[in-house]
Short mmCIF file of C-alpha atoms and ligand atoms in Angstrom, two decimals:
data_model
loop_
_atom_site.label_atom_id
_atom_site.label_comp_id
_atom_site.label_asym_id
_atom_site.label_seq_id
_atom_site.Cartn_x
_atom_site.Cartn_y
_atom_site.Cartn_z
CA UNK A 1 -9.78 -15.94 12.82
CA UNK A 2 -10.71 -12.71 10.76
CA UNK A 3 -11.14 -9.25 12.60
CA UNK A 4 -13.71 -7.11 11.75
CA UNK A 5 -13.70 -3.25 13.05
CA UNK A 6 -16.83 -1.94 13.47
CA UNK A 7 -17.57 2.15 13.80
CA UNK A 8 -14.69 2.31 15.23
CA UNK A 9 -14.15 5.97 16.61
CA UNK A 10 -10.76 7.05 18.61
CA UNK A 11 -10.48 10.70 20.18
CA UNK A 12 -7.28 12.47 21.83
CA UNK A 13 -7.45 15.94 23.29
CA UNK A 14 -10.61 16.47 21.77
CA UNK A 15 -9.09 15.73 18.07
CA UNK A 16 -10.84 12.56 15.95
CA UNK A 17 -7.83 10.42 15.34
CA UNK A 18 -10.22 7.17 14.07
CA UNK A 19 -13.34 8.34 12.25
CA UNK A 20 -16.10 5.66 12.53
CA UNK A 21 -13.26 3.25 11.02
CA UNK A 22 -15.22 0.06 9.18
CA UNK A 23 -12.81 -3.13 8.33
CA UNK A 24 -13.20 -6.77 7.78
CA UNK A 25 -10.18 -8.40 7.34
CA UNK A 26 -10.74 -11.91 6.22
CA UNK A 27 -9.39 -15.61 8.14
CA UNK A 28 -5.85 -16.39 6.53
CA UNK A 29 -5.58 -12.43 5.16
CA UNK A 30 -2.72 -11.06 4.81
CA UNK A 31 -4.10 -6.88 5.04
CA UNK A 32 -2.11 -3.97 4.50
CA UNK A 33 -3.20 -0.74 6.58
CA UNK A 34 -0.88 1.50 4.02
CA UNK A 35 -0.91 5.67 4.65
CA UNK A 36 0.90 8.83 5.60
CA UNK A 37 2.51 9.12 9.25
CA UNK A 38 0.01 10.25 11.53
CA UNK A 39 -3.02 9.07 9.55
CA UNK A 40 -4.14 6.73 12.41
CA UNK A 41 -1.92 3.03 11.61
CA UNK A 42 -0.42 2.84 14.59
CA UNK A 43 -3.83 3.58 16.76
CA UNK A 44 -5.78 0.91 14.94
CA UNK A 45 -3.58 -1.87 15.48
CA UNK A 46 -3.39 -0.81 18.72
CA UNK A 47 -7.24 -1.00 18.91
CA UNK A 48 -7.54 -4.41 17.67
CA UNK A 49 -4.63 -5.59 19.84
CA UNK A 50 -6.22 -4.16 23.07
CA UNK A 51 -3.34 -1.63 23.86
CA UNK A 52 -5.84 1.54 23.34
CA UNK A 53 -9.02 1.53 23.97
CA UNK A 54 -11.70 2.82 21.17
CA UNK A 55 -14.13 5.76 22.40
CA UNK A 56 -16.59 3.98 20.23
CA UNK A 57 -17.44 0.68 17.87
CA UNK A 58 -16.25 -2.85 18.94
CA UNK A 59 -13.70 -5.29 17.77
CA UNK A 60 -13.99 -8.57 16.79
CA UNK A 61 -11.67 -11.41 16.30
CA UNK A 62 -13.46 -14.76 14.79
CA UNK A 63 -16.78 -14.28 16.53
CA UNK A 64 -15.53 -12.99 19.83
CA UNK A 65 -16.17 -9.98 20.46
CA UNK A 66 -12.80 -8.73 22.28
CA UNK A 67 -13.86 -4.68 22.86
CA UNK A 68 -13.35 -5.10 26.61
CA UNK A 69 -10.75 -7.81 26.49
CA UNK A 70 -7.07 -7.02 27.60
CA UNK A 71 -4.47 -7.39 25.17
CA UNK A 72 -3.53 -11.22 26.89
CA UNK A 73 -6.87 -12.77 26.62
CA UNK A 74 -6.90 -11.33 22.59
CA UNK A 75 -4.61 -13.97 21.33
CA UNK A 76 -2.35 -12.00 19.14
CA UNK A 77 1.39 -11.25 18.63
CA UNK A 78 2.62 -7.90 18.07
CA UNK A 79 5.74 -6.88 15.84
CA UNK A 80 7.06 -3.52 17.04
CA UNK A 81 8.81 -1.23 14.88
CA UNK A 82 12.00 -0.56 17.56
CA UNK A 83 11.81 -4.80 17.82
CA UNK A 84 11.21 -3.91 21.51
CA UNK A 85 13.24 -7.11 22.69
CA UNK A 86 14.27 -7.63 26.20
CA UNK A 87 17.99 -6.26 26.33
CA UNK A 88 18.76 -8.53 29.37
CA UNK A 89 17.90 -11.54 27.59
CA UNK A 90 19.11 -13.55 24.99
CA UNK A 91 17.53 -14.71 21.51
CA UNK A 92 16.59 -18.10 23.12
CA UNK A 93 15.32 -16.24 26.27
CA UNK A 94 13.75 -13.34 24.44
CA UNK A 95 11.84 -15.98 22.25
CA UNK A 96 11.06 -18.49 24.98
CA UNK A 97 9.20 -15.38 27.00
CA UNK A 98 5.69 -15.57 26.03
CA UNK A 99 6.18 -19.55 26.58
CA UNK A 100 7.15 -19.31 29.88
CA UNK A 101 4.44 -16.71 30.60
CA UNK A 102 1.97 -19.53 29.60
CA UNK A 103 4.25 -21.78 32.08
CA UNK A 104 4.88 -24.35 29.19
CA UNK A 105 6.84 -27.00 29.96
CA UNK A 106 10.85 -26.54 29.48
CA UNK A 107 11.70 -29.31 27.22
CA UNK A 108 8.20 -28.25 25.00
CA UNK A 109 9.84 -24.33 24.93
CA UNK A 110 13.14 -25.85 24.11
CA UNK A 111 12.11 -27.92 20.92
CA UNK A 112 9.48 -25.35 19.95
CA UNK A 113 11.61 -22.42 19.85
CA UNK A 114 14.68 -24.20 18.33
CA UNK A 115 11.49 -24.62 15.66
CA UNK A 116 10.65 -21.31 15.11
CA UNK A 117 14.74 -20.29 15.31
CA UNK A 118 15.71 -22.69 12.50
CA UNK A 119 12.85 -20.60 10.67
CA UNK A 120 14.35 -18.10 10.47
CA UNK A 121 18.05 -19.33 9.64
CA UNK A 122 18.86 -18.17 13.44
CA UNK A 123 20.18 -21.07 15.28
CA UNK A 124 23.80 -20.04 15.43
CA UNK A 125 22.52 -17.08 17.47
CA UNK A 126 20.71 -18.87 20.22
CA UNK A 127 23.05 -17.44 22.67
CA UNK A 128 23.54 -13.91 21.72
CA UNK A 129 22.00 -11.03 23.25
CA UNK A 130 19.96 -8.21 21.05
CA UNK A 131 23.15 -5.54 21.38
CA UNK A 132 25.21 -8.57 19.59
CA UNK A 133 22.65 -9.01 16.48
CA UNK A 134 22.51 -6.86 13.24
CA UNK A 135 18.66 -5.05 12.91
CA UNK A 136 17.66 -7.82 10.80
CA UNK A 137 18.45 -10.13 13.20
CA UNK A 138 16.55 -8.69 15.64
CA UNK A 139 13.56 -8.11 13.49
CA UNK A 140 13.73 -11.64 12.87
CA UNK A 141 13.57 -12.43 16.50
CA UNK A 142 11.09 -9.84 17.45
CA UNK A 143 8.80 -11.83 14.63
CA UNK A 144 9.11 -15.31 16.42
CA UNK A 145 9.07 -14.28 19.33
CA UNK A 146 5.45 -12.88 18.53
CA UNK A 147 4.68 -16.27 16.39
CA UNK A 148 6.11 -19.03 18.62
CA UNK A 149 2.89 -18.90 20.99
CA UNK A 150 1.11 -19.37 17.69
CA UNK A 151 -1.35 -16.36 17.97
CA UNK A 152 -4.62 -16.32 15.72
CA UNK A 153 -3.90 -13.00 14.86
CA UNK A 154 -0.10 -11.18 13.87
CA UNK A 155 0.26 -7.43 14.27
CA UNK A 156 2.95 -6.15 12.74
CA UNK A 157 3.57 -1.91 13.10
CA UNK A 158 5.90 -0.59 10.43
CA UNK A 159 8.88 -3.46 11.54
CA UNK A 160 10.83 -3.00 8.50
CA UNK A 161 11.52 0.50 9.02
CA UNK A 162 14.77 0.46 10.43
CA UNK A 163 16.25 -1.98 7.87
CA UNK A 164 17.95 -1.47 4.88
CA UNK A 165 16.50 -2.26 1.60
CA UNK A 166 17.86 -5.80 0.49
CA UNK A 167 17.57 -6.66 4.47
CA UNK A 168 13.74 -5.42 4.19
CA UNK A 169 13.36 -7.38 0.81
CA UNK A 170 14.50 -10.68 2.56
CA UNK A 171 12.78 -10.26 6.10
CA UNK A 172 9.31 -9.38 3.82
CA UNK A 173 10.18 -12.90 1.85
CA UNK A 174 10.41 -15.10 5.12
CA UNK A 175 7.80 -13.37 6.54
CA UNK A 176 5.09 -13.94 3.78
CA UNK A 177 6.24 -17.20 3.28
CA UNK A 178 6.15 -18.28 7.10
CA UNK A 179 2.31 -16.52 6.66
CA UNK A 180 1.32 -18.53 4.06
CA UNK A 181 2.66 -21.53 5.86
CA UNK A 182 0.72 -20.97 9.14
CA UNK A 183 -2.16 -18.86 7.65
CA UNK A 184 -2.41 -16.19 10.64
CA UNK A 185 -4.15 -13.66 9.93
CA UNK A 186 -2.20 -10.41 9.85
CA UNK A 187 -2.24 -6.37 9.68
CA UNK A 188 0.72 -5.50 8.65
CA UNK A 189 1.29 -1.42 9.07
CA UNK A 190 3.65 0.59 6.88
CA UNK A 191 4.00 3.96 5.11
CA UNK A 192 5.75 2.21 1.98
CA UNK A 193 4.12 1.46 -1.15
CA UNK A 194 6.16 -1.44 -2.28
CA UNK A 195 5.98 -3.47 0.62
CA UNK A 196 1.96 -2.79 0.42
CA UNK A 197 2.27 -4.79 -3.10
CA UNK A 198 4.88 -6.95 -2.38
CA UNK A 199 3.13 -8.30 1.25
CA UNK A 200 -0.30 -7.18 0.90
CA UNK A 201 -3.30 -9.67 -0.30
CA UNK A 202 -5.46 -6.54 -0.03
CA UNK A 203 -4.04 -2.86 1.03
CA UNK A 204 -6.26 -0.86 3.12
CA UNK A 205 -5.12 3.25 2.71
CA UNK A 206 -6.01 5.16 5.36
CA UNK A 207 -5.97 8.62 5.28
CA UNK A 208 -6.80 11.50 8.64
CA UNK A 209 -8.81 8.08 10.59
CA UNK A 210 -10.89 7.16 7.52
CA UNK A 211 -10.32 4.29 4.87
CA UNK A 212 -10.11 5.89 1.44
CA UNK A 213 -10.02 2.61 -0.33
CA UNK A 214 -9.16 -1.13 0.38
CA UNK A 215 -8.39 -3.36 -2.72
CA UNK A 216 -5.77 -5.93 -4.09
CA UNK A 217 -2.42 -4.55 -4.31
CA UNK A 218 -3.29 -4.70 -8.43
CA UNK A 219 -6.44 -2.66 -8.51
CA UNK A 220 -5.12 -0.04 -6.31
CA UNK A 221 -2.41 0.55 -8.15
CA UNK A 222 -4.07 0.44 -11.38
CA UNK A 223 -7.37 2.40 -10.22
CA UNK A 224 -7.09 4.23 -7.31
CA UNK A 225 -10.19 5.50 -6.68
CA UNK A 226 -9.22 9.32 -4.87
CA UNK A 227 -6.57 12.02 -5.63
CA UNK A 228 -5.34 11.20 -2.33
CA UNK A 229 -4.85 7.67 -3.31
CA UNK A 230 -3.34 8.28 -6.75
CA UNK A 231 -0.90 10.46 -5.38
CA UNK A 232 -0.21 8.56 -2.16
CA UNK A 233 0.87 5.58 -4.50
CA UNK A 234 2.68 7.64 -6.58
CA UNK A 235 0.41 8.06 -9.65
CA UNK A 236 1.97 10.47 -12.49
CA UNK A 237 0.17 11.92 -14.75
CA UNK A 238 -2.76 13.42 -12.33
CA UNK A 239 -4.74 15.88 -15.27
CA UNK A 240 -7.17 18.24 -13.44
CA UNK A 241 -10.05 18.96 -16.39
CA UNK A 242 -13.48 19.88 -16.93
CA UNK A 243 -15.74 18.36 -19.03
CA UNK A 244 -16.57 20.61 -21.97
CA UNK A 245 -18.54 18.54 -24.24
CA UNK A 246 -20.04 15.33 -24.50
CA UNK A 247 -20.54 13.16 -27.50
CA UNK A 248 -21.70 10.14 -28.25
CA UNK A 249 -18.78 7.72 -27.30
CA UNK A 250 -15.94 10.41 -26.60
CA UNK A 251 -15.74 13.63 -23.90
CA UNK A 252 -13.80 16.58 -24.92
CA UNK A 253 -12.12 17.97 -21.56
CA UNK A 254 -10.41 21.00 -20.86
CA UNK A 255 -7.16 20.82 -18.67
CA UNK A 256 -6.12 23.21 -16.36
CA UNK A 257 -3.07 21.80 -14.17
CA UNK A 258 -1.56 25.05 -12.52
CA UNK A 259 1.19 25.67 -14.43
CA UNK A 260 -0.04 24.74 -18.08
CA UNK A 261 0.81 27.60 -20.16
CA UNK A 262 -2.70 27.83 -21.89
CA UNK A 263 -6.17 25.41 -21.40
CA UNK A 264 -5.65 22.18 -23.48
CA UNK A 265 -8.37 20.18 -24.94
CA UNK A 266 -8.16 16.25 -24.86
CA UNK A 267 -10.50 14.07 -26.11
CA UNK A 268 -11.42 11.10 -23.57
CA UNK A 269 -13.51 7.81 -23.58
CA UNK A 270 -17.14 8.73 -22.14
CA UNK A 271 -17.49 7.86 -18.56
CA UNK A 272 -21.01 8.05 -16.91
CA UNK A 273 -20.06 10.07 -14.46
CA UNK A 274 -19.15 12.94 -17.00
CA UNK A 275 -21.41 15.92 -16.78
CA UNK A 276 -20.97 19.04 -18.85
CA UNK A 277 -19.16 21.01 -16.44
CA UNK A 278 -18.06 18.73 -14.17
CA UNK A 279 -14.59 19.13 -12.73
CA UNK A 280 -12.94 15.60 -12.81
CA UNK A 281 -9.45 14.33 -12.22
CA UNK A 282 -8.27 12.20 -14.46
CA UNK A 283 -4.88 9.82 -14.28
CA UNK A 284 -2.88 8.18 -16.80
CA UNK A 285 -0.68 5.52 -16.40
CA UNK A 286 3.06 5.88 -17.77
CA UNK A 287 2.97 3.07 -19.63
CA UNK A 288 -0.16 4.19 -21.48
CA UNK A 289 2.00 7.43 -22.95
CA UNK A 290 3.35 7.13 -26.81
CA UNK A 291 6.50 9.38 -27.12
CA UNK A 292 6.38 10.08 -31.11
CA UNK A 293 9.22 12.65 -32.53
CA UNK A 294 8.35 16.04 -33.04
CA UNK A 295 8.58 15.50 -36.97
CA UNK A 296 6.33 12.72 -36.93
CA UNK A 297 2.36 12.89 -38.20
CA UNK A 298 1.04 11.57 -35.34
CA UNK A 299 -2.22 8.83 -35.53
CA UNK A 300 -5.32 11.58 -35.32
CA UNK A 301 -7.04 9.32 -32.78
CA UNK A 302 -4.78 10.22 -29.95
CA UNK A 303 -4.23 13.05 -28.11
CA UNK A 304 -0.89 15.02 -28.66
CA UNK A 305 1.11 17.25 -26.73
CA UNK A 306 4.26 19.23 -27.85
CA UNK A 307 7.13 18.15 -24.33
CA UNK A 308 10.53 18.05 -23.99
CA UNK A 309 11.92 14.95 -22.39
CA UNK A 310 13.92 16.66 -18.83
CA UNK A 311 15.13 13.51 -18.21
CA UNK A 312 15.52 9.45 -18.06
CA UNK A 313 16.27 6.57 -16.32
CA UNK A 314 16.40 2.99 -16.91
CA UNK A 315 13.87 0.69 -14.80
CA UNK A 316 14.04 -2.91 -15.93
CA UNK A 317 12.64 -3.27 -19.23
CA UNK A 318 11.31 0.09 -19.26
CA UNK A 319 12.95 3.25 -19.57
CA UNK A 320 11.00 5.81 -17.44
CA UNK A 321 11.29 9.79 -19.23
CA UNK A 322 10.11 12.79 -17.38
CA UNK A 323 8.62 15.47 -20.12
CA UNK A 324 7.93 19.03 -19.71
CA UNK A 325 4.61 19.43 -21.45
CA UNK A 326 3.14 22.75 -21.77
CA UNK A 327 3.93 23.53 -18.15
CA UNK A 328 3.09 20.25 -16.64
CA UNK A 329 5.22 17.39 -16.29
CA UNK A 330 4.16 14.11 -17.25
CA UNK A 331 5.95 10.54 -16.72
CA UNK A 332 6.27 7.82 -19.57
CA UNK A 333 7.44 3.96 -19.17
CA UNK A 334 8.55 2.71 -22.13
CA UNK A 335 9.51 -0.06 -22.99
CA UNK A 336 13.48 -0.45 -22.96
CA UNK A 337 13.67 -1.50 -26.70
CA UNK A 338 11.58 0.66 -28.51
CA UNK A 339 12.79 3.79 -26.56
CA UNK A 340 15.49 5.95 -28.70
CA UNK A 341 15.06 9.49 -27.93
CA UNK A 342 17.51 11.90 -25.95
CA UNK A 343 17.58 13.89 -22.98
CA UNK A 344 16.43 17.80 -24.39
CA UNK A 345 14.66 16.06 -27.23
CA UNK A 346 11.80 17.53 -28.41
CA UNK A 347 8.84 15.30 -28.71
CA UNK A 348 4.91 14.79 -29.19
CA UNK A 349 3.36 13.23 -26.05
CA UNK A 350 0.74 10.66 -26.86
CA UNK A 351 -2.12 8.96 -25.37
CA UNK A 352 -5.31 7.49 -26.94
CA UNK A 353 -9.07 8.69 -25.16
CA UNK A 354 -9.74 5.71 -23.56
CA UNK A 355 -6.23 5.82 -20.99
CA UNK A 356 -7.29 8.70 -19.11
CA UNK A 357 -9.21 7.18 -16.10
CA UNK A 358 -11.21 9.36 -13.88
CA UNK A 359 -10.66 9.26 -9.87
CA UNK A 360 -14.35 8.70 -9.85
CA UNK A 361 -14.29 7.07 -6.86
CA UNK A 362 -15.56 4.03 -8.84
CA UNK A 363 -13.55 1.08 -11.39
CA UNK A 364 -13.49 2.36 -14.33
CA UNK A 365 -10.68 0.45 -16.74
CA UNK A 366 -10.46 -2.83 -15.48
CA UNK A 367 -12.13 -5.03 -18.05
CA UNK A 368 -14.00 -7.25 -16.08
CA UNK A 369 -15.27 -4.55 -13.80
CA UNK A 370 -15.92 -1.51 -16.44
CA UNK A 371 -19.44 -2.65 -16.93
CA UNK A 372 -19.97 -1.40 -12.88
CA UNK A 373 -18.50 1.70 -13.94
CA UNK A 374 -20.32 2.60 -17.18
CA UNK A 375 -23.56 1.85 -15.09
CA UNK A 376 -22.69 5.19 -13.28
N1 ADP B 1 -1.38 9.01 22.96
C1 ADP B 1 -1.68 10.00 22.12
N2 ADP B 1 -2.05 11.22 22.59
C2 ADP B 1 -2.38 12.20 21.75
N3 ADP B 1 -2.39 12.10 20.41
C3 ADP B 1 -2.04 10.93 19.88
C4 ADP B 1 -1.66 9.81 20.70
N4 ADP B 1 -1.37 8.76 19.90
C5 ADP B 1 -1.55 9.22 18.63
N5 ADP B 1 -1.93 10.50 18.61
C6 ADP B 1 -2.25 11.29 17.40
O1 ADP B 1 -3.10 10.54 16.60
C7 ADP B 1 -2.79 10.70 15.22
C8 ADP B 1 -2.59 9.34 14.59
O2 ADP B 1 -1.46 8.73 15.15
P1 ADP B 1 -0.95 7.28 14.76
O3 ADP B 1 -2.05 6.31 14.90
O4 ADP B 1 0.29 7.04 15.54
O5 ADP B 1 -0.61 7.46 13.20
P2 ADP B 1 0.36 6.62 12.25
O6 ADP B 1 0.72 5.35 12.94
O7 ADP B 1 -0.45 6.42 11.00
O8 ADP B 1 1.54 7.47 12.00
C9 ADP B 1 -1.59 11.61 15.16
O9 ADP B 1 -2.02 12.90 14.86
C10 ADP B 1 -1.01 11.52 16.55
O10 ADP B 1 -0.37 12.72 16.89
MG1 MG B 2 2.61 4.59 13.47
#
């Protein structure tokens, strides 16, 4: 079943927590709701479970329309960040709840929740109570408990918080797997980036009650479409210009980052939306920037800026550098085996016109989309 929010609007004390809040989340989806605490995660799920009710807008799950349903009649399970287990009860008990609600027979409960246990790698712990089990182990119950009455639709608010970060890794594993398996389809809330791209088959980020952008894990990474965005997935590399000139092919922009010692002029790849005057923002990947040494001519059809790498760090196969530029700091990922230049060095900072890519609010780089883009 998918579940699509429509103008959904949520008030407290006279504040607008949900803003006329749009979202279809597709049958078998696996959607991220990614975004700063206190940007409104917590209060949609709990719309579309039934736990709050909206001020405005209706919900729908498959073609039902479940506004004025409680949260039993919604057929959903709900993940809890604090696992929110019964402390009285043990893993078999705690699991075997919702069953027993629904007055299943015992010998049904007892193979379907050895079912879900062996899941889960939990069997040994039938037996123990919640106070006895590590926080992954208790995450993992918490999550069968919610799946064993196979709901249509999984809610899951921010349950990895509490874990560690191989435990997280592992839990997110199972968990995407056992969602793939079963197909439910499921919101899965969380303030952290990399579990929106590891998890996510498209990330929602939602920002003060409104949506900023929803897109494949990929895209928004690669295009985020608002500052807020870029710097909410931890874009480097933000340039605040103005468009001075326009050519045929090329812009020439001015950038003024606070901090830059005087205006510099780069030359960028002409993007509809440019305007003589126009202040844009434009962001450029890491791995887009060519360190070159100081001594070196550089290739005149890139832009070059004198920096000083601060520091550097190894990252898989790339080493990531942080360069003082002319007052800003910029990020490059290079490559691990074509990287040779110390901390203190001095260097020219690199990048041809057509990386800079504007947070225009539309695609602009991807190859396959650009065409959408250049249109304006
Ligand atoms: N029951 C409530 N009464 C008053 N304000 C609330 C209540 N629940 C949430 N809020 C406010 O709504 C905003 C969004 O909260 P929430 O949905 O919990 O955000 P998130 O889960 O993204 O951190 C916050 O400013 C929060 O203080
Ligand atoms: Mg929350």
């Amino acid at each position: 079943m998918g579940i699509l929010l429509e103008k959904i609007s949520k008030n407290y004390n006279g504040q607008a927590v949900l803003k006329n809040l749009n979202l279809e989340i597709v049958r078998g989806e696996f959607h991220v709701l990614l975004g700063p605490s206190g940007g409104g995660k917590t209060t949609t799920l709990s719309v579309i479970a039934g736990l709050i009710r909206q001020d405005r807008g209706s919900v729908f799950i498959g073609s039902r329309n479940v506004s004025r349903l409680s949260p039993e009649k919604r057929k959903i399970g709900f993940v809890f960040q604090d696992y929110a287990l019964f402390p009285h009860l043990s893993v078999f008990d705690n699991v075997a709840y919702g069953l027993r609600v629904k007055k299943i027979k015992a010998s049904k409960i007892s193979v379907r929740v050895g079912h879900y246990l062996h899941k889960v790698g939990m069997e040994k712990e039938r037996d123990k109570f919640p106070h006895e089990l590590s926080g992954g182990q208790k995450q993992r119950v918490a999550l069968i408990r919610a799946l064993v009455t196979e709901p249509e639709v999984l809610l899951l608010d921010e349950p990895m918080s509490n874990l560690d970060a191989l435990t997280r890794e592992t839990i997110a594993d199972e968990l995407k797997s056992i969602q793939q398996e079963m197909g439910m389809t499921t919101v899965y809330v969380t303030h952290n980036q990399g579990e929106a791209v590891l998890l996510g088959d498209r990330v929602s980020v939602l920002n003060h009650g409104e949506i900023e952008q929803i897109e494949s894990p990929d895209e928004l990474f690669c295009h985020p479409k608002t500052e807020f965005v870029a710097r909410f997935i931890g874009a480097k590399n933000i340039l605040k210009a103005r468009v001075i000139r326009i050519n045929q092919h090329e812009a020439i922009a001015q950038v003024n980052n606070s901090g830059l010692a005087k205006p510099l002029k780069i030359r960028v790849k002409k993007y509809p939306i440019f305007e003589k005057g126009k202040e844009i923002n434009l962001c450029i990947h890491p791995e887009k920037i060519i360190l070159k040494r100081e001594d070196k001519v550089v290739d005149g059809n890139l832009n070059q800026i004198r920096g000083k790498i601060l520091d550097r760090r190894n990252n898989g196969r790339f080493v990531k550098a942080r360069i003082a530029a002319g007052g800003m700091e910029l990020h490059a990922a290079i490559p691990k085996n074509i990287f040779d230049f110390e901390t203190n060095e001095n260097v020219w900072v690199c990048f041809a016109p057509d990386t800079p890519h504007p947070l225009c609010g539309k695609r602009c780089r991807a190859t396959e989309t650009e065409r959408r883009c250049l249109k304006g």
